[in-house]
Amino acid sequence: MESDERYRRARGRVHVLKGFYIHLAIYIAVMMLLLIIDFMTGGGWWFYWPLLGWGIGLFAHGFVVFGITGFLGTKWEEKKTQDLMDSYSNQ
């Protein structure tokens, strides 16, 4: 693989990781703010609803970034592309 291609892929991966970490930091900051607001207003505990809802989205984002890379990541795409190219050349 050429060094330009490796650099492009590495930069793309860094961009994806950075996006997740920013998402995580904003999630933590907003949840702490909502917890403080919930505590200060003295109402019923409602902050856990956005915590759970957004938490599911954050989990899904993390799964895509960290968990699914081996299953449907770049290596899978390359292998599948090569398999399809091979099958088209045999026809």
Short mmCIF file of N, CA and C in Angstrom, two decimals:
data_model
loop_
_atom_site.label_atom_id
_atom_site.label_comp_id
_atom_site.label_asym_id
_atom_site.label_seq_id
_atom_site.Cartn_x
_atom_site.Cartn_y
_atom_site.Cartn_z
N MET A 1 0.86 -1.17 0.00
CA MET A 1 0.00 0.00 0.00
C MET A 1 0.91 1.24 0.00
N GLU A 2 0.56 2.20 -0.81
CA GLU A 2 1.37 3.41 -0.89
C GLU A 2 1.25 4.23 0.38
N SER A 3 2.27 5.02 0.64
CA SER A 3 2.27 5.82 1.87
C SER A 3 1.18 6.88 1.85
N ASP A 4 0.83 7.41 0.67
CA ASP A 4 -0.27 8.39 0.59
C ASP A 4 -1.59 7.75 0.98
N GLU A 5 -1.80 6.54 0.53
CA GLU A 5 -3.03 5.81 0.87
C GLU A 5 -3.09 5.51 2.36
N ARG A 6 -1.98 5.08 2.93
CA ARG A 6 -1.93 4.80 4.36
C ARG A 6 -2.19 6.07 5.16
N TYR A 7 -1.59 7.18 4.71
CA TYR A 7 -1.80 8.46 5.40
C TYR A 7 -3.26 8.87 5.32
N ARG A 8 -3.88 8.73 4.15
CA ARG A 8 -5.28 9.11 3.97
C ARG A 8 -6.17 8.27 4.88
N ARG A 9 -5.92 6.99 4.97
CA ARG A 9 -6.71 6.11 5.84
C ARG A 9 -6.50 6.45 7.31
N ALA A 10 -5.26 6.69 7.68
CA ALA A 10 -4.97 7.05 9.08
C ALA A 10 -5.65 8.35 9.45
N ARG A 11 -5.61 9.34 8.56
CA ARG A 11 -6.27 10.62 8.83
C ARG A 11 -7.77 10.43 8.94
N GLY A 12 -8.34 9.59 8.11
CA GLY A 12 -9.77 9.30 8.19
C GLY A 12 -10.14 8.65 9.52
N ARG A 13 -9.31 7.72 9.97
CA ARG A 13 -9.56 7.05 11.25
C ARG A 13 -9.46 8.04 12.41
N VAL A 14 -8.46 8.93 12.35
CA VAL A 14 -8.30 9.95 13.39
C VAL A 14 -9.53 10.85 13.42
N HIS A 15 -10.05 11.20 12.26
CA HIS A 15 -11.24 12.04 12.17
C HIS A 15 -12.44 11.35 12.83
N VAL A 16 -12.61 10.07 12.58
CA VAL A 16 -13.71 9.30 13.16
C VAL A 16 -13.55 9.21 14.68
N LEU A 17 -12.35 8.91 15.15
CA LEU A 17 -12.10 8.83 16.59
C LEU A 17 -12.33 10.18 17.27
N LYS A 18 -11.86 11.24 16.64
CA LYS A 18 -12.06 12.58 17.20
C LYS A 18 -13.55 12.90 17.31
N GLY A 19 -14.32 12.54 16.31
CA GLY A 19 -15.76 12.76 16.36
C GLY A 19 -16.41 12.04 17.53
N PHE A 20 -15.99 10.81 17.78
CA PHE A 20 -16.55 10.07 18.91
C PHE A 20 -16.18 10.71 20.23
N TYR A 21 -14.91 11.08 20.39
CA TYR A 21 -14.47 11.68 21.65
C TYR A 21 -15.15 13.02 21.91
N ILE A 22 -15.37 13.80 20.87
CA ILE A 22 -16.11 15.06 21.03
C ILE A 22 -17.55 14.76 21.45
N HIS A 23 -18.16 13.78 20.81
CA HIS A 23 -19.52 13.36 21.17
C HIS A 23 -19.59 12.95 22.64
N LEU A 24 -18.62 12.16 23.08
CA LEU A 24 -18.57 11.71 24.47
C LEU A 24 -18.41 12.88 25.44
N ALA A 25 -17.52 13.81 25.12
CA ALA A 25 -17.29 14.96 26.00
C ALA A 25 -18.54 15.83 26.12
N ILE A 26 -19.22 16.06 25.01
CA ILE A 26 -20.44 16.86 25.04
C ILE A 26 -21.53 16.14 25.83
N TYR A 27 -21.63 14.84 25.63
CA TYR A 27 -22.61 14.03 26.38
C TYR A 27 -22.38 14.18 27.89
N ILE A 28 -21.14 14.01 28.32
CA ILE A 28 -20.84 14.11 29.75
C ILE A 28 -21.16 15.50 30.28
N ALA A 29 -20.75 16.54 29.54
CA ALA A 29 -21.00 17.91 30.00
C ALA A 29 -22.49 18.21 30.10
N VAL A 30 -23.25 17.82 29.08
CA VAL A 30 -24.70 18.09 29.09
C VAL A 30 -25.39 17.29 30.18
N MET A 31 -25.00 16.04 30.38
CA MET A 31 -25.63 15.24 31.41
C MET A 31 -25.34 15.79 32.81
N MET A 32 -24.13 16.29 33.02
CA MET A 32 -23.83 16.91 34.32
C MET A 32 -24.67 18.17 34.51
N LEU A 33 -24.82 18.96 33.46
CA LEU A 33 -25.65 20.17 33.54
C LEU A 33 -27.11 19.80 33.83
N LEU A 34 -27.63 18.80 33.14
CA LEU A 34 -29.01 18.37 33.38
C LEU A 34 -29.19 17.83 34.80
N LEU A 35 -28.21 17.11 35.30
CA LEU A 35 -28.28 16.61 36.67
C LEU A 35 -28.33 17.77 37.67
N ILE A 36 -27.51 18.77 37.44
CA ILE A 36 -27.51 19.95 38.32
C ILE A 36 -28.85 20.67 38.25
N ILE A 37 -29.37 20.85 37.05
CA ILE A 37 -30.68 21.51 36.89
C ILE A 37 -31.76 20.69 37.59
N ASP A 38 -31.73 19.40 37.40
CA ASP A 38 -32.73 18.53 38.03
C ASP A 38 -32.62 18.62 39.55
N PHE A 39 -31.42 18.61 40.06
CA PHE A 39 -31.21 18.70 41.50
C PHE A 39 -31.67 20.06 42.05
N MET A 40 -31.36 21.15 41.32
CA MET A 40 -31.69 22.49 41.79
C MET A 40 -33.19 22.79 41.74
N THR A 41 -33.90 22.22 40.79
CA THR A 41 -35.33 22.48 40.68
C THR A 41 -36.14 21.67 41.67
N GLY A 42 -35.57 20.60 42.19
CA GLY A 42 -36.23 19.82 43.22
C GLY A 42 -37.42 19.01 42.74
N GLY A 43 -37.62 18.94 41.46
CA GLY A 43 -38.72 18.12 40.93
C GLY A 43 -38.37 16.65 40.98
N GLY A 44 -39.19 15.88 40.33
CA GLY A 44 -38.89 14.45 40.24
C GLY A 44 -37.64 14.24 39.40
N TRP A 45 -37.04 13.10 39.61
CA TRP A 45 -35.82 12.80 38.86
C TRP A 45 -36.17 12.50 37.40
N TRP A 46 -35.87 13.44 36.53
CA TRP A 46 -36.17 13.28 35.10
C TRP A 46 -34.92 13.23 34.23
N PHE A 47 -33.77 13.59 34.78
CA PHE A 47 -32.56 13.70 33.96
C PHE A 47 -32.13 12.36 33.36
N TYR A 48 -32.56 11.27 33.98
CA TYR A 48 -32.13 9.96 33.47
C TYR A 48 -32.76 9.62 32.13
N TRP A 49 -33.88 10.26 31.76
CA TRP A 49 -34.47 9.98 30.45
C TRP A 49 -33.57 10.44 29.30
N PRO A 50 -33.09 11.69 29.32
CA PRO A 50 -32.13 12.04 28.27
C PRO A 50 -30.81 11.28 28.42
N LEU A 51 -30.44 10.95 29.65
CA LEU A 51 -29.23 10.16 29.87
C LEU A 51 -29.33 8.82 29.15
N LEU A 52 -30.48 8.16 29.29
CA LEU A 52 -30.68 6.86 28.63
C LEU A 52 -30.83 7.00 27.12
N GLY A 53 -31.65 7.96 26.71
CA GLY A 53 -31.89 8.13 25.26
C GLY A 53 -30.63 8.48 24.50
N TRP A 54 -29.95 9.51 24.95
CA TRP A 54 -28.72 9.92 24.30
C TRP A 54 -27.63 8.87 24.51
N GLY A 55 -27.66 8.20 25.66
CA GLY A 55 -26.69 7.15 25.94
C GLY A 55 -26.77 6.01 24.95
N ILE A 56 -27.98 5.68 24.52
CA ILE A 56 -28.14 4.64 23.50
C ILE A 56 -27.49 5.09 22.19
N GLY A 57 -27.71 6.36 21.84
CA GLY A 57 -27.08 6.89 20.63
C GLY A 57 -25.56 6.91 20.74
N LEU A 58 -25.06 7.29 21.90
CA LEU A 58 -23.61 7.31 22.11
C LEU A 58 -23.04 5.89 22.05
N PHE A 59 -23.75 4.93 22.63
CA PHE A 59 -23.32 3.54 22.56
C PHE A 59 -23.25 3.07 21.10
N ALA A 60 -24.26 3.40 20.33
CA ALA A 60 -24.28 3.02 18.92
C ALA A 60 -23.10 3.65 18.17
N HIS A 61 -22.84 4.92 18.46
CA HIS A 61 -21.70 5.61 17.83
C HIS A 61 -20.40 4.90 18.21
N GLY A 62 -20.24 4.57 19.48
CA GLY A 62 -19.04 3.86 19.92
C GLY A 62 -18.92 2.49 19.29
N PHE A 63 -20.03 1.82 19.12
CA PHE A 63 -20.01 0.50 18.48
C PHE A 63 -19.54 0.59 17.04
N VAL A 64 -20.01 1.61 16.35
CA VAL A 64 -19.59 1.81 14.96
C VAL A 64 -18.10 2.13 14.90
N VAL A 65 -17.64 2.99 15.80
CA VAL A 65 -16.25 3.42 15.77
C VAL A 65 -15.31 2.30 16.23
N PHE A 66 -15.66 1.59 17.28
CA PHE A 66 -14.74 0.62 17.86
C PHE A 66 -15.12 -0.83 17.65
N GLY A 67 -16.42 -1.14 17.58
CA GLY A 67 -16.84 -2.52 17.60
C GLY A 67 -17.08 -3.16 16.26
N ILE A 68 -17.49 -2.40 15.30
CA ILE A 68 -17.88 -3.00 14.03
C ILE A 68 -16.77 -2.94 12.99
N THR A 69 -15.64 -2.34 13.34
CA THR A 69 -14.57 -2.17 12.35
C THR A 69 -14.06 -3.48 11.81
N GLY A 70 -14.04 -4.52 12.63
CA GLY A 70 -13.58 -5.81 12.14
C GLY A 70 -14.62 -6.51 11.30
N PHE A 71 -15.89 -6.24 11.56
CA PHE A 71 -16.97 -6.93 10.87
C PHE A 71 -17.30 -6.29 9.53
N LEU A 72 -17.53 -5.01 9.52
CA LEU A 72 -17.88 -4.32 8.28
C LEU A 72 -16.94 -3.13 8.02
N GLY A 73 -15.71 -3.26 8.44
CA GLY A 73 -14.75 -2.18 8.29
C GLY A 73 -14.06 -2.20 6.94
N THR A 74 -12.95 -1.50 6.88
CA THR A 74 -12.21 -1.33 5.64
C THR A 74 -11.70 -2.65 5.09
N LYS A 75 -11.19 -3.51 5.97
CA LYS A 75 -10.67 -4.80 5.50
C LYS A 75 -11.79 -5.64 4.87
N TRP A 76 -12.96 -5.60 5.49
CA TRP A 76 -14.10 -6.34 4.92
C TRP A 76 -14.45 -5.78 3.56
N GLU A 77 -14.48 -4.44 3.44
CA GLU A 77 -14.81 -3.81 2.16
C GLU A 77 -13.82 -4.22 1.08
N GLU A 78 -12.53 -4.19 1.42
CA GLU A 78 -11.51 -4.57 0.43
C GLU A 78 -11.67 -6.03 0.01
N LYS A 79 -11.90 -6.91 0.97
CA LYS A 79 -12.05 -8.33 0.65
C LYS A 79 -13.29 -8.55 -0.20
N LYS A 80 -14.39 -7.91 0.16
CA LYS A 80 -15.63 -8.07 -0.60
C LYS A 80 -15.47 -7.53 -2.01
N THR A 81 -14.81 -6.38 -2.13
CA THR A 81 -14.57 -5.79 -3.46
C THR A 81 -13.75 -6.75 -4.31
N GLN A 82 -12.69 -7.32 -3.72
CA GLN A 82 -11.85 -8.26 -4.46
C GLN A 82 -12.65 -9.51 -4.84
N ASP A 83 -13.47 -10.02 -3.93
CA ASP A 83 -14.30 -11.18 -4.25
C ASP A 83 -15.23 -10.89 -5.42
N LEU A 84 -15.87 -9.73 -5.40
CA LEU A 84 -16.78 -9.38 -6.49
C LEU A 84 -16.04 -9.18 -7.80
N MET A 85 -14.86 -8.55 -7.74
CA MET A 85 -14.07 -8.38 -8.96
C MET A 85 -13.69 -9.73 -9.55
N ASP A 86 -13.33 -10.67 -8.65
CA ASP A 86 -12.97 -12.01 -9.11
C ASP A 86 -14.18 -12.70 -9.74
N SER A 87 -15.35 -12.54 -9.14
CA SER A 87 -16.52 -13.20 -9.69
C SER A 87 -16.93 -12.59 -11.04
N TYR A 88 -16.73 -11.28 -11.21
CA TYR A 88 -17.07 -10.64 -12.48
C TYR A 88 -16.10 -11.05 -13.57
N SER A 89 -14.84 -11.31 -13.22
CA SER A 89 -13.87 -11.70 -14.23
C SER A 89 -14.08 -13.14 -14.68
N ASN A 90 -14.76 -13.95 -13.87
CA ASN A 90 -15.02 -15.35 -14.21
C ASN A 90 -16.27 -15.50 -15.10
N GLN A 91 -17.01 -14.44 -15.26
CA GLN A 91 -18.26 -14.55 -16.06
C GLN A 91 -17.99 -14.37 -17.52
#
